[in-house]
Short mmCIF file of C-alpha atoms in Angstrom, two decimals:
data_model
loop_
_atom_site.label_atom_id
_atom_site.label_comp_id
_atom_site.label_asym_id
_atom_site.label_seq_id
_atom_site.Cartn_x
_atom_site.Cartn_y
_atom_site.Cartn_z
CA MET A 1 -6.82 3.29 -20.72
CA SER A 2 -7.48 3.03 -16.88
CA ALA A 3 -5.64 5.35 -14.38
CA LEU A 4 -2.63 4.31 -12.54
CA ILE A 5 -3.45 5.97 -9.18
CA THR A 6 -7.21 5.84 -8.28
CA GLY A 7 -7.16 7.55 -4.75
CA ILE A 8 -5.15 7.35 -1.26
CA HIS A 9 -4.25 3.78 -0.08
CA HIS A 10 -3.40 4.63 3.51
CA ILE A 11 -1.78 7.06 5.37
CA THR A 12 1.10 6.27 8.23
CA ALA A 13 1.56 8.36 11.25
CA ILE A 14 4.48 8.18 14.12
CA ALA A 15 2.68 7.69 17.33
CA GLY A 16 4.16 7.52 21.57
CA ASN A 17 2.46 5.34 23.47
CA ALA A 18 1.26 1.66 21.65
CA GLN A 19 -1.94 1.01 24.13
CA GLU A 20 -2.67 5.35 23.92
CA ASN A 21 -2.74 4.69 19.72
CA VAL A 22 -4.57 1.59 20.16
CA ASP A 23 -7.45 2.83 21.99
CA PHE A 24 -7.95 6.20 20.36
CA TYR A 25 -8.64 4.48 17.07
CA THR A 26 -10.52 1.60 17.89
CA GLY A 27 -11.85 2.56 20.89
CA ILE A 28 -12.38 6.19 20.46
CA LEU A 29 -12.81 6.38 16.58
CA GLY A 30 -14.24 3.24 16.33
CA LEU A 31 -11.76 1.77 13.65
CA ARG A 32 -10.97 -1.84 13.37
CA MET A 33 -7.81 -3.29 14.15
CA VAL A 34 -6.70 -5.14 10.66
CA LYS A 35 -3.42 -5.66 11.28
CA LYS A 36 -1.22 -5.97 13.88
CA THR A 37 2.65 -5.98 13.01
CA ILE A 38 5.74 -4.52 13.09
CA ASN A 39 7.87 -1.57 11.41
CA PHE A 40 9.84 -3.46 8.37
CA ASP A 41 12.53 -1.11 9.07
CA ALA A 42 12.82 -1.14 12.77
CA PRO A 43 11.45 -4.42 13.54
CA ASP A 44 11.07 -3.72 17.58
CA VAL A 45 8.43 -1.29 16.66
CA TYR A 46 5.05 -1.96 15.51
CA HIS A 47 3.44 -0.82 12.40
CA PHE A 48 -0.79 -0.71 13.66
CA TYR A 49 -3.60 -0.89 10.39
CA PHE A 50 -6.23 0.36 11.18
CA GLY A 51 -9.17 0.77 9.10
CA ASP A 52 -12.86 -1.46 7.73
CA GLU A 53 -13.42 -4.44 7.66
CA LEU A 54 -11.18 -6.35 5.41
CA GLY A 55 -8.53 -3.12 5.44
CA THR A 56 -9.96 -1.69 2.73
CA PRO A 57 -7.95 0.72 0.56
CA GLY A 58 -8.74 4.31 1.36
CA THR A 59 -9.93 3.62 4.48
CA VAL A 60 -6.36 2.55 6.67
CA PHE A 61 -4.73 4.62 8.94
CA THR A 62 -1.69 3.25 10.29
CA THR A 63 1.11 4.31 13.00
CA PHE A 64 4.39 3.52 14.21
CA PRO A 65 4.29 3.32 18.09
CA PHE A 66 7.96 4.89 19.42
CA GLU A 67 7.98 4.67 23.26
CA GLY A 68 8.69 7.62 24.93
CA ALA A 69 8.93 9.99 21.16
CA ARG A 70 8.86 13.69 21.72
CA LYS A 71 6.03 15.58 20.41
CA GLY A 72 6.50 16.82 16.78
CA THR A 73 5.73 20.02 15.49
CA LYS A 74 3.15 20.60 12.35
CA GLY A 75 5.06 22.99 9.45
CA ALA A 76 5.40 23.44 6.26
CA GLY A 77 6.35 20.45 4.05
CA GLU A 78 3.82 18.31 5.95
CA LEU A 79 0.42 16.49 5.47
CA THR A 80 -1.05 18.29 8.74
CA TYR A 81 -4.16 17.07 8.30
CA THR A 82 -5.79 13.51 7.72
CA ALA A 83 -9.67 14.01 6.97
CA PHE A 84 -12.11 11.18 7.57
CA SER A 85 -15.22 10.49 6.04
CA ILE A 86 -18.34 10.52 7.90
CA PRO A 87 -22.16 10.62 6.82
CA SER A 88 -23.90 13.56 6.35
CA ALA A 89 -25.99 13.59 9.90
CA SER A 90 -23.16 12.44 11.93
CA LEU A 91 -21.68 15.75 13.20
CA THR A 92 -23.41 16.33 16.42
CA TYR A 93 -23.05 13.06 17.29
CA TRP A 94 -19.31 12.91 16.76
CA LYS A 95 -19.06 16.27 18.42
CA GLU A 96 -20.59 14.48 21.41
CA ARG A 97 -18.50 11.69 21.62
CA LEU A 98 -15.29 13.49 21.32
CA ARG A 99 -16.53 15.92 24.51
CA LYS A 100 -17.11 12.48 26.44
CA TYR A 101 -13.82 12.25 26.21
CA ASN A 102 -12.32 15.02 26.97
CA ILE A 103 -11.32 16.19 23.27
CA ILE A 104 -11.43 19.53 22.44
CA THR A 105 -13.16 20.50 18.94
CA SER A 106 -13.36 23.13 16.48
CA ASP A 107 -16.89 24.66 15.81
CA VAL A 108 -18.12 23.34 13.06
CA LEU A 109 -16.28 24.78 9.96
CA THR A 110 -17.61 25.10 6.05
CA ARG A 111 -15.35 23.87 3.33
CA PHE A 112 -15.93 23.60 -0.22
CA GLY A 113 -19.88 23.58 1.17
CA GLU A 114 -19.64 20.32 3.44
CA GLN A 115 -19.13 20.83 7.13
CA LEU A 116 -16.56 19.43 9.43
CA ILE A 117 -14.54 19.65 13.09
CA ARG A 118 -11.04 19.40 12.99
CA PHE A 119 -8.79 17.99 16.66
CA GLU A 120 -5.83 16.47 17.45
CA ASP A 121 -5.17 12.38 18.84
CA HIS A 122 -3.54 12.34 22.21
CA ASP A 123 0.46 12.61 20.25
CA GLY A 124 -1.45 16.02 18.42
CA MET A 125 -1.84 14.43 15.05
CA GLY A 126 -4.26 16.61 13.03
CA ILE A 127 -7.72 15.03 12.14
CA GLU A 128 -10.91 15.89 10.62
CA LEU A 129 -14.08 14.42 10.32
CA ILE A 130 -16.05 15.67 7.53
CA ALA A 131 -19.30 15.32 6.44
CA ASN A 132 -20.80 14.49 3.11
CA ASP A 133 -23.27 12.67 1.42
CA GLN A 134 -20.91 11.18 -1.24
CA ASP A 135 -19.49 7.83 0.25
CA ASP A 136 -21.10 4.65 0.30
CA ARG A 137 -18.63 2.67 1.45
CA LYS A 138 -19.80 0.83 4.66
CA GLY A 139 -16.70 1.63 7.28
CA TRP A 140 -16.35 -1.13 10.19
CA VAL A 141 -20.21 -1.69 11.42
CA TYR A 142 -19.63 -4.25 13.41
CA GLY A 143 -17.68 -2.00 16.35
CA ASN A 144 -19.07 -0.04 19.04
CA ILE A 145 -20.22 3.14 17.10
CA PRO A 146 -23.45 2.82 15.75
CA ALA A 147 -23.59 2.24 11.90
CA GLU A 148 -25.41 5.42 11.21
CA HIS A 149 -22.02 7.13 11.96
CA VAL A 150 -19.13 5.14 11.40
CA ILE A 151 -16.42 6.74 9.49
CA LYS A 152 -16.53 5.19 6.29
CA GLY A 153 -12.60 5.83 4.96
CA PHE A 154 -10.96 8.39 4.58
CA TYR A 155 -12.21 12.27 2.52
CA GLY A 156 -8.86 13.42 1.83
CA ALA A 157 -5.19 14.67 3.08
CA THR A 158 -4.29 18.45 3.46
CA LEU A 159 -0.53 19.04 2.72
CA ASN A 160 0.92 22.20 4.08
CA LEU A 161 3.44 23.31 1.17
CA LYS A 162 5.46 26.72 0.73
CA ALA A 163 4.78 26.26 -2.85
CA LYS A 164 2.12 24.23 -5.39
CA GLU A 165 3.03 24.41 -8.52
CA LEU A 166 5.95 21.59 -8.78
CA THR A 167 3.47 19.28 -6.68
CA GLU A 168 0.35 20.24 -8.33
CA LYS A 169 2.15 19.43 -11.61
CA LEU A 170 3.21 16.17 -9.58
CA LEU A 171 -0.42 15.20 -8.86
CA THR A 172 -2.17 16.77 -12.67
CA GLN A 173 0.56 15.14 -15.26
CA PHE A 174 1.84 11.86 -13.32
CA MET A 175 -0.49 10.90 -11.05
CA ASN A 176 -3.78 10.90 -12.32
CA TYR A 177 -4.93 13.56 -10.68
CA LYS A 178 -7.08 16.88 -11.49
CA PHE A 179 -7.22 20.67 -10.30
CA ILE A 180 -11.19 20.76 -8.65
CA ALA A 181 -11.37 24.07 -6.84
CA GLU A 182 -10.12 26.73 -4.69
CA GLU A 183 -10.88 28.27 -1.56
CA GLU A 184 -9.84 30.73 0.68
CA GLY A 185 -5.94 29.79 -0.48
CA ARG A 186 -6.58 25.85 -0.26
CA TYR A 187 -6.60 23.81 -3.56
CA ARG A 188 -8.47 20.55 -4.15
CA TYR A 189 -7.37 17.78 -6.18
CA GLY A 190 -8.86 14.57 -6.88
CA THR A 191 -8.91 11.67 -9.25
CA GLN A 192 -13.08 11.13 -9.37
CA GLY A 193 -13.22 14.08 -6.82
CA LYS A 194 -15.01 11.92 -4.30
CA PRO A 195 -14.34 11.05 -0.34
CA GLY A 196 -11.14 8.91 -0.41
CA ASP A 197 -9.04 10.48 -3.46
CA ILE A 198 -8.94 13.79 -1.98
CA VAL A 199 -5.46 15.75 -1.63
CA ASP A 200 -5.77 19.67 -0.88
CA ILE A 201 -2.64 21.98 -0.76
CA VAL A 202 -2.93 24.89 1.64
CA LEU A 203 0.04 27.61 1.12
CA ASP A 204 2.10 28.49 3.86
CA LYS A 205 4.82 30.48 2.26
CA THR A 206 6.56 32.04 5.38
CA GLY A 207 5.93 28.92 8.02
CA ARG A 208 8.54 27.22 9.66
CA GLN A 209 9.03 24.02 8.44
CA GLY A 210 7.54 21.09 10.11
CA VAL A 211 9.49 18.82 12.54
CA GLN A 212 8.83 15.02 12.18
CA SER A 213 8.01 12.89 15.57
CA ALA A 214 4.68 11.86 17.04
CA GLY A 215 1.95 13.22 16.09
CA THR A 216 2.80 14.21 12.98
CA VAL A 217 2.15 12.04 9.68
CA HIS A 218 5.38 9.77 8.05
CA HIS A 219 3.72 9.60 4.44
CA ILE A 220 0.65 9.35 2.40
CA ALA A 221 0.18 5.97 0.13
CA PHE A 222 -1.75 6.57 -3.14
CA ARG A 223 -3.85 3.34 -4.66
CA THR A 224 -2.55 1.59 -7.66
CA ALA A 225 -4.27 -1.79 -8.66
CA ASN A 226 -1.58 -4.60 -9.40
CA ASN A 227 2.22 -5.24 -9.45
CA GLN A 228 2.30 -4.18 -12.68
CA THR A 229 0.49 -0.46 -12.74
CA GLN A 230 2.67 0.00 -9.99
CA LEU A 231 5.97 -0.57 -12.03
CA GLU A 232 4.44 1.62 -14.75
CA ILE A 233 3.80 4.57 -12.28
CA GLN A 234 7.58 4.57 -11.09
CA LYS A 235 9.00 4.43 -14.64
CA ILE A 236 7.17 7.49 -15.19
CA LEU A 237 8.07 8.83 -12.57
CA MET A 238 11.77 8.18 -12.65
CA ASN A 239 11.51 9.31 -16.30
CA ASN A 240 10.64 12.92 -15.21
CA GLY A 241 13.23 12.70 -12.65
CA TYR A 242 11.43 11.93 -9.43
CA GLN A 243 14.02 9.63 -7.35
CA VAL A 244 11.86 6.33 -6.67
CA THR A 245 13.24 3.38 -4.51
CA GLU A 246 13.17 0.15 -5.70
CA VAL A 247 9.88 -2.22 -5.08
CA LYS A 248 9.19 -3.07 -1.64
CA ASP A 249 7.64 -5.99 -0.16
CA ARG A 250 5.48 -5.22 2.73
CA ASN A 251 3.15 -8.67 2.65
CA TYR A 252 -0.31 -6.76 2.36
CA PHE A 253 0.71 -4.70 -0.49
CA LYS A 254 4.38 -3.48 -2.31
CA SER A 255 5.40 -0.28 -2.42
CA ILE A 256 7.84 2.63 -3.82
CA TYR A 257 8.31 5.78 -2.20
CA PHE A 258 9.59 8.86 -3.48
CA ARG A 259 9.84 12.75 -2.04
CA GLU A 260 7.60 14.99 -3.69
CA PRO A 261 8.79 18.63 -4.63
CA GLY A 262 7.58 20.36 -1.16
CA GLY A 263 9.01 17.53 0.84
CA VAL A 264 6.29 15.30 1.59
CA LEU A 265 6.89 11.49 1.39
CA PHE A 266 4.85 9.69 -1.02
CA GLU A 267 4.16 6.06 -1.18
CA ILE A 268 2.84 4.39 -4.15
CA ALA A 269 0.76 1.02 -2.46
CA THR A 270 -0.60 -2.13 -4.67
CA ASP A 271 -4.35 -2.95 -3.94
CA GLU A 272 -3.13 -5.95 -4.18
CA PRO A 273 -2.42 -8.57 -2.23
CA GLY A 274 -4.72 -7.48 1.26
CA PHE A 275 -4.59 -7.84 4.94
CA ASP A 276 -6.16 -11.38 4.59
CA ILE A 277 -3.38 -13.58 3.05
CA ASP A 278 -2.01 -14.67 7.11
CA GLU A 279 -5.33 -14.26 8.90
CA ASP A 280 -8.81 -15.15 7.96
CA GLU A 281 -11.35 -12.26 7.43
CA ALA A 282 -12.81 -12.82 11.32
CA HIS A 283 -9.70 -12.60 13.01
CA LEU A 284 -7.77 -9.75 11.81
CA GLY A 285 -5.35 -8.02 13.75
CA GLU A 286 -5.84 -10.23 16.34
CA LEU A 287 -2.41 -11.48 16.62
CA LEU A 288 0.93 -10.44 15.76
CA LYS A 289 2.25 -11.13 12.46
CA LEU A 290 5.23 -11.03 11.08
CA PRO A 291 6.98 -11.12 7.58
CA GLU A 292 8.73 -14.47 7.08
CA TRP A 293 12.67 -13.49 7.12
CA ALA A 294 11.15 -12.24 10.85
CA GLU A 295 9.91 -15.16 12.17
CA PRO A 296 12.53 -17.03 13.50
CA HIS A 297 13.30 -13.94 15.33
CA ARG A 298 9.73 -13.84 16.73
CA GLU A 299 10.70 -14.49 20.84
CA LYS A 300 13.32 -11.47 20.14
CA ILE A 301 10.84 -8.97 18.66
CA ALA A 302 7.94 -10.08 20.78
CA SER A 303 9.65 -9.23 24.06
CA ARG A 304 10.77 -5.73 23.27
CA LEU A 305 7.17 -4.64 22.14
CA ALA A 306 4.53 -3.60 24.89
CA LYS A 307 1.83 -6.00 25.62
CA VAL A 308 -1.39 -4.58 24.06
CA GLN A 309 -5.05 -4.93 24.06
CA LEU A 310 -8.12 -3.98 22.74
CA ASN A 311 -10.41 -2.46 25.36
CA THR A 312 -13.17 -1.40 22.85
CA GLU A 313 -15.59 -1.96 24.85
CA LYS A 314 -14.63 1.42 27.64
CA TYR A 315 -15.44 2.87 25.28
CA VAL A 316 -19.13 2.22 23.78
#
């Protein structure tokens, strides 16, 4: 039987200023804006989706930009670092590019035999770029980053937890993850152990609880193929004591949510139907797209949203 969970679908963060958010992820990191819509649970707030050419599951970083939001703090019970995958020879390029835009990066670090750099976005969001030769995804090659250096998609995510046993049980018994290795207190898990499905747990037994606001991750979503497989995993989770929501229609995928034992909000999202259901592939992310229930209120909603534009030409 095929796995119900096949890796990371998307990761969603809270941001501050909407234009700065767009500039950083499309301009500096060179991701494609694949969808500009609203937070379905807070319609006066944008929901931006950044990813590869089509917004393929496993490449999509999304944000809720709350204008004026105070900065959150990294801590226990949070996803503290989102790791993107880059080609193995691209670290020097990215260090120089980030320095050009006054972004401070770590020295080159080594983890599980691979090199990486660590830095933060304008809101303090923790980001890593991990160089590797295991990723055959194309990334967004028509943007402002040379094709040989583009971000391919997610590598993985770091969960900062006070204990790992119950979260490890969830991942390995009910979500198709397997323990891969441990290194210096970092425990690695994967569905196949490749970029796009890695979850690391770092123990922070005495650390303070994280505070969620701008610059912190709201949730991590895992991939499942379709509505049927989503209902199967929902049933498994509920039968094993997890408090799982009903299925929510997010237009571009269906979602269920629950908190893992360490406090991080998990989502299971379907690969179907994708981001081209209301825009053709050549024009993804160009217009404000609203769910059907919000269309009668388009004028009011649009009037409350800040005007944003793509400024990628400034970041060549």
